[in-house]
Amino acid sequence: MKAFTEHRGLVGPMDRANVDTDMIIPKQFLKSIKRSGFGPNLFDELRYLDEGLPGKDCSNRPINHDFPLNHARYKGASVLLARKNFGCGSSREHAPWALEDYGFNVVIAPSYADIFYNNCFKNGLLPVILTEAQVDTLFDELDLQEGYQLSVDLRAQTVSTDSGHVFSFTLDGFRKECLLNGLDEIGLTLKEAAAIKRYEANRAAQHPWVFGVIK
Amino acid sequence: MTDKTLYDKLWDMHLVKENVDGSSLLYIDRHVLHEVTSPQAFEGLRLAGRLPWRLDTNIATPDHNISTDKVERDAGVAGMVDEVSRIQVQTLDDNCDLYGIKEFKINEMGQGIVHVMGPELGVTMPGMTVVCGDSHTATHGALACLAHGIGTSEVEHVLATQCLVTKKMKNMRVTVNGTLGAGVTPKDVVLAIIGKIGTAGGNEHAIEFAGSVFRGMSIEGRMTVCNMAIEAGARVGMVAVDDKTIDYCRGRQFVPQDKMFDQAVVYWETLVSDVNSVFDIEVDLAAESIAPQVTWGTSPEMVGAVTSFVPTLDQQPNEEKRKGLERALEYMGLQGGQAIESIAVDRVFIGSCTNSRIEDMRAAATIAKGRQVAATVKQVLVVPGSQMVKAQAEAEGLDKIFIDAGMDWREPGCSMCLAMNADKLGAGEHCASTSNRNFEGRQGSGGRTHLMSPAMAAAAAIAGHITDVRTFSGAN
C-alpha cells in the first residue's frame, strides 16, 4: 500500500453535501478490470457537457465551465475540500481510485459514508474529518484566496492553514499506522494465520454446517 | 452476564482477535463475488503470489453488466455486445475457474443478482458473517446475518485471509409497531425510515429492525428493508430470527438437513437481542403513519407520501437544505409545491436487489393483470432477480400477465438499477423504479428516478404518471 506521511498542496472545492460515489465515478467506468486510469472520468457528469463512455478520449470533450474544479485556479489541486456525508452510496473502490488518479492525496470533509472512508485508507488517500465550522472556515479562505494551499500532517494529525489555523483531527490508530508505513494489510493478517486456523477449528466443531457445503 | 444485542452476538461469535488499538480480526463465513468489484482483487492475489484461504466460503455470479435481453443473453458471455462488459464477465469466469471458486455462470440455474441468489440458494444462513463487494449486502441481514458491503481491497483481503480487519459498529434499533395500511409494503416502510433518519442517519451503526411490523413481514419483505439500510447510511441492517426465518431456510440447496439442521436451529434461535440489551440510538415509527412512499428528489431521503407535494424552498430549515432542494428540483425538472401524483413517467423499472423476488413479481402482476400500460409510457422493464425467480414467475403465469399488459419480461440481472448494461434512461426521462438509489445519473445520464414499491411502479405504468396504488382494485 502507498504510504502517507504529510502533504502540502493546492485545495479544490466540492461544495455540496451527500456527494455519492455514482457522482464521483459513474457506473459505465466500473466495467474496467484495472485499478488505474479513472482520473479523467472523476466527477464525469459534472465535469463534461457530453455523456462519458469508457475508452472515450476526454481531452476533446466539451467542458462544463460552471464546475469549479474545471476553473484554472484549481488546476493541479491535490486536497479536496468537501461537505458532509461525502462518498455515500455504492461500495465501489473505483471512487477513491478515481480521486487518487486525478491527483488528490487528501479529502477534507465533516463526515464520510463508512465504506468510502474505509476504502480511502487502502489507497494512500487520507480522508480527514474536521468539524463543520472548521470546514466552513476553510471554504471561506479558499473562496478569498487564489492558489490556496493547505498542509496536512498525518503523524501530528493536523491540518494547517497559512493564516495560522491548526486544526486537529482524529483517526483510528491501526489505520494511521498502516497509512504512515504503507503496510500490506493482508501480510499483517496472514501473520495471524495460526489464530485464524484455531478459530476455524473451534467454529467447525460448533457450527459444522458453515463449512464444506459450497462446492 | 450483560444482555447483548443481536449485533453484539454476531460480532462476538466471529471475533478471531481483538487488538489493543480497538481494531479486530473478524471471521467471514460467506463471501459473494460478482464481476464488477472482483477483478482487481484477483489481480492483487496473483501479483502477491497468494491463493484463496478457503474455497468453500466463496460463491460467485455475474449480475451487474449482463444483458437482460433474451436474444443477447442466449448467446452467453461470448455473445455479449458490449466488449468492455464482456471482458469483465469473462474475467470473473476465468478467475473462478482458475481458483476453483463455485460460480453460477451467466445462464445457469442459480444465477441471479448476488443478494437474491445468496439467500434463495441457502448459501447465506442465520448467524453468518456475509460480505460482498456491493453496498446492498445488508440484504442478507434479513436472515439475522451480519452482512455488509466491502471495497475491492477488502475483497482481496477476505479471499486471502478469510478475515476482515474492522472495528465494531454502534447499535441502532428502528422499531415499527402497529398495523400497516392496505397497499403499504416493506419498500414503503424502509423509505419512510430513510425519510425520517436521513441518508446519513445510520452512519457508523448497525441497524436492527424490530417491532410487530417486521415480525409480521415475510422474509423477502425483510430483505427489501435490510437492503436499503445503506441508504440510511448503515452498512448493516438486520432482523432477529423467528419461525419465519427458520421456515425460509429449510430445504434450500446449501442448507443442512435432518440432524444438522436441527442442530443449526438451536443456534439460530439464540439470534435475537436480549430483553435488556442497550442500543446507542433508538428510533420509533408508527405503522399507521406510513403511506405508500415515492422519492421526488436525488437522494433517497427526499421522499414523501404519494398523496403529498414536492417541498418548497421556503419550507427548508437552513441554507444547506435549501441549496440541496434547489439543485434537486432543477435536476428532476420539478416545481416546489407540485403534487407528486402529477409527475408523468416515461419508463418503469420493476427489479433490482431491493425488489425482484417472487413476492415483488406477484405484487406487480396483481396490479398489471387485465390492464394496459399507458400509451405515453415508452417502456416497462420487469426484471426477475434470479433464474429461480424467473422460473417460478413463469410457472405461475406472471410473465404472461406482464406481457399482456404491454410490459417487457426480461432475463435476470441488476439491469436498470444502475444501468451498467443497455437498460437505461435517456436524459430528462422520469422513471418509476423499484430500485434503491435515485442519485443523479444513476439510471442513465440525466435520468430522473422515482423510487417506490413494485405495486406502485406497476400502477404508475398503467396510469402513465405516479399514482396512489390504493385506488386500484386488486391492491391489497
XYZ file of C-alpha atoms in Angstrom:
691
model
C 0.000 0.000 0.000
C 1.079 3.569 -0.707
C 2.371 5.371 2.372
C 1.210 8.801 3.501
C 3.037 10.959 5.999
C 2.442 14.594 5.156
C 1.196 16.632 2.265
C 1.033 20.247 1.208
C -0.993 21.139 -1.826
C -3.485 23.245 -3.706
C -7.088 22.972 -2.500
C -10.089 22.342 -4.764
C -13.749 22.639 -3.686
C -16.674 20.221 -3.888
C -19.229 22.385 -2.189
C -22.240 20.145 -1.736
C -23.432 17.653 0.870
C -24.055 13.943 0.222
C -21.759 13.595 -2.788
C -22.384 9.978 -3.776
C -19.994 7.523 -5.382
C -22.108 7.479 -8.574
C -21.247 11.164 -8.858
C -17.570 10.549 -8.086
C -17.243 7.870 -10.768
C -20.297 6.912 -12.864
C -21.067 3.237 -13.370
C -20.070 2.918 -17.012
C -16.429 3.263 -15.942
C -16.754 0.381 -13.481
C -16.506 -2.048 -16.368
C -12.736 -1.706 -16.307
C -10.813 -4.610 -14.838
C -7.942 -2.301 -13.856
C -7.253 -0.189 -10.800
C -5.914 2.833 -12.637
C -6.967 5.269 -15.320
C -10.151 6.562 -13.647
C -8.878 10.129 -13.091
C -10.080 11.631 -16.396
C -13.611 10.446 -15.524
C -13.698 11.682 -11.922
C -16.987 13.606 -11.441
C -17.627 12.874 -15.135
C -21.226 14.088 -15.314
C -20.370 17.362 -13.602
C -17.104 17.977 -15.411
C -18.175 17.467 -19.008
C -21.217 18.509 -21.007
C -21.500 15.312 -23.050
C -22.010 11.741 -21.916
C -18.846 9.954 -20.851
C -18.119 6.495 -22.173
C -15.310 4.064 -21.388
C -12.475 4.498 -23.850
C -13.630 7.940 -24.989
C -10.772 10.448 -25.243
C -11.553 13.065 -22.586
C -9.150 15.677 -23.950
C -11.600 16.611 -26.734
C -14.792 16.579 -24.688
C -16.807 19.763 -24.033
C -16.006 21.079 -20.555
C -18.616 22.337 -18.097
C -17.109 25.697 -17.166
C -19.564 26.076 -14.273
C -17.961 23.180 -12.432
C -15.410 24.675 -10.007
C -12.737 22.005 -10.397
C -12.590 22.973 -14.093
C -11.552 26.536 -13.196
C -7.938 27.394 -13.928
C -7.292 28.398 -10.314
C -7.954 24.840 -9.095
C -5.846 23.117 -11.732
C -3.479 20.711 -10.050
C -5.490 20.591 -6.812
C -4.407 17.747 -4.547
C -6.589 18.456 -1.488
C -10.344 18.150 -1.990
C -12.462 20.227 0.357
C -15.921 18.692 0.655
C -19.123 18.674 2.671
C -20.795 16.150 4.945
C -21.536 12.508 4.143
C -19.035 12.526 1.304
C -18.857 9.237 -0.632
C -22.294 7.877 0.218
C -23.939 5.143 -1.827
C -22.189 2.296 -3.546
C -19.136 0.461 -2.168
C -17.131 0.933 -5.382
C -13.452 1.381 -4.577
C -13.282 2.988 -8.011
C -14.278 6.196 -6.161
C -11.009 6.571 -4.212
C -9.131 5.172 -7.230
C -10.568 7.985 -9.368
C -9.791 10.681 -6.773
C -6.258 9.389 -6.379
C -5.711 9.015 -10.124
C -6.908 12.590 -10.681
C -4.238 13.773 -8.281
C -5.914 14.106 -4.900
C -3.948 12.972 -1.861
C -6.309 14.276 0.807
C -10.047 14.791 1.190
C -11.315 17.061 3.970
C -14.982 16.871 4.994
C -17.120 16.971 8.160
C -18.178 13.321 7.654
C -17.989 10.402 5.240
C -20.021 7.369 4.368
C -18.495 4.361 6.140
C -17.455 2.215 3.179
C -15.914 5.068 1.234
C -13.977 6.216 4.312
C -12.588 2.742 4.768
C -11.713 2.350 1.084
C -9.627 5.540 1.068
C -7.078 4.150 3.510
C -6.413 1.173 1.251
C -5.218 3.529 -1.458
C -2.989 6.040 0.269
C -5.743 8.657 0.145
C -6.232 10.378 3.504
C -9.833 11.274 4.422
C -9.626 13.962 7.110
C -12.604 14.692 9.345
C -12.908 18.270 10.633
C -15.896 19.940 12.275
C -18.478 21.699 10.116
C -17.293 25.050 11.479
C -13.668 24.285 10.589
C -14.682 23.175 7.104
C -16.679 26.407 6.742
C -13.563 28.374 7.666
C -11.521 26.565 5.032
C -14.200 27.145 2.376
C -14.213 30.856 3.274
C -10.433 31.138 2.999
C -10.413 29.144 -0.247
C -13.034 31.442 -1.709
C -10.958 34.531 -0.970
C -7.529 33.358 -1.927
C -6.347 32.127 -5.284
C -3.634 29.484 -5.056
C -4.917 28.464 -1.605
C -2.867 25.649 -0.107
C -3.164 23.502 2.998
C -0.640 21.423 4.904
C -1.711 18.066 6.277
C 0.436 16.138 8.728
C -0.711 12.615 9.445
C 1.776 11.932 12.238
C 0.694 15.056 14.135
C -2.918 14.667 12.908
C -3.234 18.301 11.927
C -4.409 20.456 9.040
C -2.627 23.837 8.945
C -3.522 26.963 7.026
C -1.047 29.669 6.056
C -3.256 32.086 8.013
C -2.257 30.297 11.201
C -5.112 27.894 11.936
C -4.064 24.462 13.097
C -6.976 22.039 13.144
C -6.503 18.632 14.786
C -8.275 15.556 13.525
C -8.709 12.071 14.905
C -8.450 8.709 13.252
C -8.171 5.103 14.207
C -4.694 4.050 15.377
C -4.487 0.960 13.183
C -5.397 2.883 10.046
C -2.891 5.591 10.879
C -0.122 3.059 11.368
C -0.881 1.265 8.100
C -1.011 4.508 6.153
C 2.130 6.012 7.703
C 4.141 2.918 6.919
C 2.397 1.824 3.739
C 1.826 -1.580 5.339
C 0.450 -4.553 3.461
C -2.672 -5.316 5.490
C -3.067 -8.780 4.027
C 0.509 -9.586 5.014
C -0.227 -8.373 8.543
C -3.352 -10.508 8.820
C -1.522 -13.559 7.490
C 0.816 -13.262 10.473
C -2.261 -14.275 12.478
C -2.727 -17.442 10.416
C -2.428 -19.675 13.476
C -5.158 -17.744 15.305
C -7.420 -17.916 12.247
C -6.892 -21.675 11.939
C -7.619 -22.130 15.630
C -10.805 -20.126 15.253
C -11.872 -22.256 12.282
C -11.288 -25.500 14.147
C -13.398 -24.331 17.094
C -16.110 -22.956 14.903
C -16.291 -26.053 12.712
C -16.817 -28.156 15.834
C -19.570 -25.803 16.976
C -21.231 -24.941 13.641
C -20.275 -27.638 11.133
C -22.916 -26.510 8.614
C -20.910 -23.369 7.897
C -18.073 -25.376 6.360
C -17.661 -27.557 3.328
C -21.100 -27.122 1.762
C -20.264 -24.864 -1.191
C -18.531 -26.941 -3.822
C -23.940 -11.549 32.198
C -24.744 -8.362 30.322
C -27.559 -8.533 27.839
C -26.411 -8.424 24.235
C -27.938 -7.105 21.069
C -28.223 -9.331 18.014
C -25.293 -7.426 16.505
C -23.195 -7.930 19.662
C -23.840 -11.679 19.493
C -22.921 -11.937 15.825
C -19.803 -9.867 16.392
C -18.651 -11.920 19.377
C -19.235 -15.208 17.551
C -16.930 -14.166 14.708
C -14.195 -12.388 16.582
C -10.827 -14.019 15.914
C -8.739 -11.467 17.727
C -9.133 -8.039 19.227
C -6.143 -5.713 19.094
C -5.260 -3.160 21.752
C -5.970 -0.296 19.348
C -9.615 -1.420 19.009
C -9.266 -2.919 15.556
C -10.387 -6.514 15.316
C -9.980 -9.521 13.131
C -13.442 -10.728 12.188
C -14.004 -14.130 10.584
C -16.068 -14.191 7.390
C -18.363 -17.156 6.723
C -19.603 -16.240 3.268
C -18.033 -14.168 0.539
C -20.162 -13.390 -2.506
C -18.422 -12.207 -5.665
C -19.586 -10.571 -8.880
C -17.850 -9.298 -11.976
C -17.511 -5.581 -11.153
C -15.658 -5.404 -7.836
C -13.587 -8.591 -8.030
C -11.172 -8.442 -11.000
C -8.701 -6.098 -9.301
C -8.841 -8.262 -6.153
C -7.948 -11.426 -8.045
C -5.217 -9.489 -9.834
C -3.862 -8.402 -6.434
C -3.783 -12.009 -5.253
C -1.902 -13.030 -8.344
C 0.634 -10.214 -8.096
C 1.358 -11.143 -4.472
C 1.528 -14.838 -5.305
C -1.279 -15.678 -2.867
C -4.080 -18.208 -3.030
C -7.596 -18.035 -1.570
C -7.571 -19.053 2.092
C -10.580 -21.322 1.663
C -12.741 -22.110 -1.333
C -15.944 -23.371 0.263
C -16.872 -19.923 1.571
C -16.859 -18.138 -1.782
C -19.657 -18.050 -4.285
C -19.813 -16.006 -7.475
C -22.227 -14.981 -10.194
C -22.340 -12.285 -12.877
C -25.172 -9.787 -12.410
C -24.266 -6.086 -12.848
C -23.199 -5.998 -16.514
C -25.154 -8.690 -18.223
C -27.864 -8.114 -20.799
C -31.476 -8.760 -19.820
C -32.449 -9.156 -23.460
C -33.274 -12.783 -24.267
C -31.615 -12.905 -27.680
C -28.324 -11.441 -26.460
C -28.471 -13.456 -23.282
C -28.993 -16.755 -25.074
C -25.694 -16.131 -26.850
C -23.907 -16.357 -23.478
C -20.775 -14.473 -22.496
C -19.291 -14.782 -25.988
C -22.370 -13.064 -27.396
C -22.237 -10.009 -25.135
C -22.422 -6.987 -27.420
C -20.571 -4.545 -25.164
C -16.933 -5.571 -25.462
C -15.834 -3.974 -22.180
C -18.638 -5.699 -20.256
C -17.908 -8.996 -21.972
C -14.281 -8.876 -20.851
C -15.347 -8.184 -17.282
C -17.785 -11.112 -17.142
C -15.272 -13.378 -18.885
C -12.663 -12.326 -16.312
C -14.956 -13.436 -13.483
C -15.468 -16.800 -15.187
C -11.730 -17.181 -15.745
C -10.838 -16.259 -12.172
C -13.430 -18.618 -10.691
C -12.287 -21.454 -12.970
C -8.627 -20.803 -12.188
C -9.041 -20.786 -8.417
C -11.868 -23.331 -8.226
C -14.486 -20.949 -6.855
C -18.106 -22.022 -7.223
C -19.810 -19.812 -9.769
C -23.284 -19.797 -11.201
C -22.491 -18.707 -14.734
C -24.475 -16.328 -16.882
C -27.299 -18.647 -17.949
C -27.078 -21.350 -15.311
C -29.988 -22.078 -12.983
C -28.881 -20.446 -9.713
C -27.523 -17.295 -11.375
C -29.058 -14.045 -10.217
C -28.432 -10.759 -8.507
C -25.971 -11.611 -5.721
C -28.371 -10.601 -2.941
C -31.259 -12.550 -4.428
C -29.163 -15.612 -5.174
C -27.407 -15.968 -1.789
C -30.483 -16.403 0.408
C -32.578 -18.320 -2.118
C -29.896 -20.999 -2.513
C -29.325 -21.150 1.232
C -25.725 -20.027 0.732
C -26.357 -17.461 3.432
C -27.863 -18.735 6.666
C -28.691 -17.148 10.010
C -25.784 -16.243 12.233
C -23.261 -15.959 9.440
C -20.964 -13.102 8.561
C -21.539 -12.284 4.897
C -19.563 -9.808 2.798
C -19.618 -8.814 -0.837
C -18.121 -6.002 -2.861
C -21.512 -4.377 -3.043
C -23.125 -1.943 -0.636
C -26.501 -3.737 -0.658
C -25.054 -6.775 1.095
C -27.056 -5.899 4.215
C -29.932 -7.650 2.403
C -28.720 -10.929 3.920
C -29.291 -9.411 7.367
C -32.960 -10.340 6.905
C -31.773 -13.815 7.931
C -30.073 -12.426 11.061
C -26.693 -12.421 9.347
C -24.024 -9.822 9.993
C -23.774 -8.747 6.369
C -22.211 -5.702 4.793
C -20.581 -4.309 1.701
C -16.814 -4.031 1.312
C -14.437 -2.416 -1.164
C -12.238 -4.281 -3.621
C -9.131 -4.183 -1.392
C -11.209 -5.935 1.246
C -12.476 -8.446 -1.315
C -8.824 -9.338 -1.815
C -8.246 -9.371 1.951
C -11.138 -11.777 2.515
C -10.061 -14.009 -0.364
C -6.548 -14.209 1.075
C -7.267 -14.426 4.808
C -10.992 -15.217 5.326
C -10.984 -12.258 7.710
C -11.591 -8.547 7.745
C -9.731 -6.031 9.860
C -12.535 -3.939 11.190
C -13.933 -2.063 14.133
C -17.144 -2.737 15.974
C -20.033 -0.514 14.942
C -22.548 1.060 17.288
C -26.013 -0.374 17.830
C -29.127 1.266 16.472
C -32.663 -0.080 16.671
C -35.504 1.038 14.441
C -38.814 -0.141 15.829
C -42.014 -0.076 13.805
C -45.082 -1.250 15.682
C -48.720 -1.325 14.654
C -50.526 -2.402 11.522
C -49.612 -1.338 8.016
C -52.448 0.045 5.925
C -53.669 -1.565 2.708
C -51.213 -1.042 -0.151
C -48.320 -0.232 2.212
C -45.376 -2.572 1.588
C -41.895 -3.240 3.044
C -40.456 -0.778 0.489
C -42.709 1.955 1.838
C -41.627 1.134 5.389
C -37.931 1.429 4.624
C -38.377 4.579 2.529
C -40.321 6.128 5.408
C -37.486 5.191 7.789
C -34.901 6.798 5.484
C -37.119 9.869 5.215
C -37.151 10.095 8.993
C -33.493 9.490 9.881
C -31.890 10.775 6.692
C -29.303 9.354 4.361
C -26.521 9.612 6.975
C -28.728 8.749 9.987
C -27.240 5.293 10.372
C -23.569 6.114 9.665
C -21.240 4.025 11.868
C -24.181 1.978 13.146
C -25.601 -1.485 12.614
C -29.374 -1.227 12.440
C -31.696 -3.852 13.861
C -35.244 -3.570 12.543
C -37.632 -4.572 15.305
C -41.306 -4.434 16.188
C -44.530 -6.071 15.129
C -44.345 -4.808 11.546
C -41.127 -6.730 10.848
C -42.335 -9.763 12.770
C -45.396 -9.794 10.542
C -43.348 -9.295 7.390
C -42.226 -12.147 5.127
C -38.503 -12.890 4.850
C -38.496 -11.399 1.361
C -40.073 -8.230 2.757
C -37.387 -8.102 5.444
C -34.768 -8.387 2.697
C -36.225 -5.319 0.988
C -35.929 -3.404 4.256
C -32.410 -4.557 5.186
C -31.280 -3.968 1.592
C -31.810 -0.242 1.959
C -30.094 0.169 5.344
C -27.157 1.622 3.397
C -29.460 4.307 2.012
C -29.840 5.395 5.630
C -26.043 5.321 5.983
C -25.842 1.987 7.845
C -23.693 -0.714 6.311
C -25.555 -3.339 8.336
C -29.308 -3.981 8.633
C -30.723 -6.996 10.455
C -33.884 -8.674 11.660
C -33.808 -11.214 14.505
C -34.539 -14.895 13.925
C -38.084 -16.190 14.347
C -40.077 -19.146 12.989
C -40.323 -17.465 9.592
C -36.533 -17.323 9.319
C -36.193 -20.999 10.088
C -39.024 -21.991 7.735
C -37.440 -19.907 4.981
C -34.108 -21.715 5.291
C -35.477 -25.254 5.483
C -34.885 -27.317 2.340
C -32.712 -24.835 0.432
C -29.832 -26.171 -1.622
C -26.904 -25.355 0.682
C -28.773 -25.619 3.989
C -28.035 -28.708 6.085
C -30.727 -31.334 6.509
C -32.055 -33.590 9.225
C -29.997 -33.700 12.413
C -27.588 -30.997 11.366
C -30.495 -28.706 10.500
C -31.929 -29.239 13.986
C -28.512 -28.517 15.457
C -28.308 -25.295 13.441
C -31.781 -24.260 14.573
C -30.705 -24.488 18.208
C -28.061 -21.850 17.475
C -30.256 -19.791 15.175
C -32.930 -19.439 17.851
C -30.446 -17.569 20.056
C -30.078 -14.860 17.397
C -32.287 -12.236 18.968
C -31.422 -9.173 21.010
C -31.693 -9.892 24.729
C -34.545 -8.148 26.502
C -32.404 -5.643 28.361
C -29.800 -5.032 25.689
C -28.910 -1.402 25.129
C -28.853 0.442 21.804
C -26.874 3.627 21.186
C -29.754 5.053 19.153
C -33.435 4.088 19.213
C -35.871 5.249 16.540
C -39.611 4.563 16.590
C -42.197 4.812 13.854
C -45.902 4.028 13.947
C -47.013 1.696 11.155
C -50.255 3.640 10.788
C -48.335 6.792 9.875
C -46.802 5.201 6.760
C -48.474 5.743 3.369
C -47.116 4.456 0.037
C -43.853 6.358 -0.467
C -42.304 7.994 -3.530
C -38.985 9.816 -3.857
C -39.194 13.115 -5.681
C -35.527 14.184 -5.434
C -31.968 12.966 -5.931
C -31.336 11.312 -2.577
C -33.406 8.512 -1.001
C -34.155 10.831 1.932
C -36.022 13.128 -0.483
C -39.169 11.090 -0.085
C -42.810 11.550 0.833
C -46.268 10.027 0.737
C -47.698 9.563 -2.757
C -50.510 11.913 -1.758
C -48.106 14.694 -0.741
C -46.446 17.553 -2.601
C -42.892 18.336 -3.651
C -41.436 20.547 -0.885
C -40.895 24.252 -1.449
C -37.748 26.291 -0.845
C -39.380 28.406 1.878
C -40.141 25.251 3.913
C -36.424 24.484 4.297
C -34.883 24.896 7.756
C -31.444 26.045 6.598
C -29.301 27.206 3.686
C -27.745 23.795 3.096
C -31.186 22.152 2.753
C -32.388 24.992 0.558
C -29.423 24.666 -1.783
C -29.822 20.885 -1.874
C -33.511 21.188 -2.707
C -32.916 23.807 -5.371
C -30.386 21.585 -7.099
C -32.606 18.516 -6.822
C -35.649 20.312 -8.255
C -33.608 21.597 -11.155
C -32.187 18.167 -11.920
C -35.585 16.487 -11.571
C -37.400 19.163 -13.576
C -39.966 19.649 -10.806
C -41.587 22.643 -9.130
C -41.855 23.068 -5.378
C -45.486 22.543 -4.340
C -46.275 20.260 -7.276
C -48.455 17.215 -6.442
C -46.360 14.039 -6.550
C -49.195 12.302 -8.391
C -48.877 14.866 -11.196
C -45.434 13.545 -12.207
C -45.665 11.718 -15.567
C -43.373 8.727 -16.102
C -41.554 7.829 -19.318
C -40.255 4.448 -18.233
C -40.877 1.970 -15.437
C -38.381 -0.433 -13.899
C -39.510 -3.340 -11.735
C -36.473 -5.239 -10.478
C -33.144 -4.825 -8.541
C -31.764 -6.472 -5.406
C -34.359 -4.478 -3.473
C -37.497 -5.671 -5.253
C -37.072 -8.527 -7.728
C -38.134 -11.542 -5.701
C -41.190 -13.653 -6.371
C -43.388 -11.694 -3.945
C -42.420 -8.477 -5.748
C -43.281 -10.034 -9.102
C -46.646 -11.160 -7.720
C -47.387 -7.705 -6.269
C -46.684 -6.032 -9.605
C -48.655 -8.668 -11.526
C -51.689 -8.164 -9.303
C -51.855 -4.553 -10.479
C -50.935 -5.291 -14.109
C -53.470 -8.088 -14.536
C -56.114 -7.238 -17.112
C -54.807 -3.684 -17.527
C -52.720 -1.920 -20.169
C -49.599 0.201 -19.907
C -50.425 3.854 -20.697
C -49.671 4.861 -24.279
C -47.358 7.639 -23.082
C -45.036 5.207 -21.292
C -42.139 4.184 -23.550
C -41.029 1.060 -21.756
C -41.787 -1.063 -18.710
C -38.994 -3.439 -17.777
C -39.843 -6.324 -15.466
C -36.590 -7.996 -14.494
C -36.700 -11.012 -12.170
C -33.848 -11.136 -9.661
C -32.656 -14.625 -10.486
C -33.119 -17.628 -12.717
C -35.109 -19.241 -9.917
C -37.423 -16.247 -9.541
C -37.883 -16.197 -13.313
C -38.755 -19.893 -13.435
C -41.176 -19.568 -10.542
C -42.863 -16.495 -12.022
C -43.263 -18.261 -15.353
C -44.701 -21.321 -13.627
C -47.299 -19.027 -12.086
C -48.035 -17.361 -15.431
C -46.869 -13.933 -14.218
C -44.778 -13.403 -17.354
C -47.975 -13.671 -19.448
C -49.721 -11.089 -17.283
C -46.853 -8.614 -17.761
C -46.575 -9.251 -21.499
C -50.351 -8.960 -21.981
C -50.248 -5.614 -20.183
C -47.602 -4.362 -22.610
C -44.565 -4.813 -20.353
C -41.173 -6.401 -21.201
C -40.366 -9.625 -19.358
C -36.584 -9.881 -19.136
C -33.682 -12.105 -18.120
C -32.293 -11.839 -14.548
C -29.696 -9.224 -13.588
C -29.176 -5.807 -11.987
C -30.405 -4.064 -15.138
C -31.648 -0.506 -14.869
C -30.978 -0.194 -11.145
C -27.530 1.060 -12.072
C -27.708 0.933 -15.843
C -24.347 -0.732 -16.472
C -25.919 -2.672 -19.313
C -28.112 -1.392 -22.153
C -31.137 -0.819 -19.865
C -31.043 2.876 -19.102
C -32.943 6.134 -19.021
C -32.478 8.902 -21.552
C -31.675 12.405 -20.338
C -34.701 14.058 -18.759
C -36.793 10.890 -18.612
C -38.753 10.144 -15.450
C -38.776 6.577 -14.200
C -40.977 4.842 -11.648
C -38.420 2.448 -10.233
C -38.397 -0.261 -7.579
C -34.625 0.077 -7.153
C -32.748 1.697 -4.295
C -30.983 4.852 -5.469
C -32.282 8.000 -7.110
C -28.887 9.704 -7.398
C -28.215 11.964 -10.372
C -27.435 9.844 -13.412
C -27.838 6.570 -11.553
C -30.223 5.012 -14.095
C -28.682 6.766 -17.072
C -27.086 10.144 -17.682
C -29.682 12.852 -16.966
C -32.311 10.269 -15.967
C -34.830 11.088 -13.225
C -35.619 8.298 -10.803
C -38.623 7.962 -8.501
C -38.241 5.116 -6.034
C -41.350 3.220 -4.968
C -42.768 -0.251 -4.340
C -43.435 -2.824 -7.095
C -47.214 -2.328 -6.841
C -46.805 1.451 -7.046
C -44.464 1.145 -10.040
C -46.936 -1.119 -11.843
C -49.723 1.350 -11.066
C -47.604 4.210 -12.485
C -47.069 2.166 -15.660
C -50.827 1.776 -16.103
C -51.720 5.366 -15.214
C -48.813 6.979 -17.074
C -47.996 9.055 -14.012
C -47.250 8.469 -10.353
C -50.443 7.364 -8.691
C -51.750 6.000 -5.412
C -51.952 2.224 -5.764
C -54.650 2.164 -3.084
C -57.134 3.463 -5.654
C -56.576 0.364 -7.840
C -58.827 -2.623 -7.342
C -56.722 -5.655 -6.518
C -54.244 -3.691 -4.360
C -54.030 -5.434 -1.008
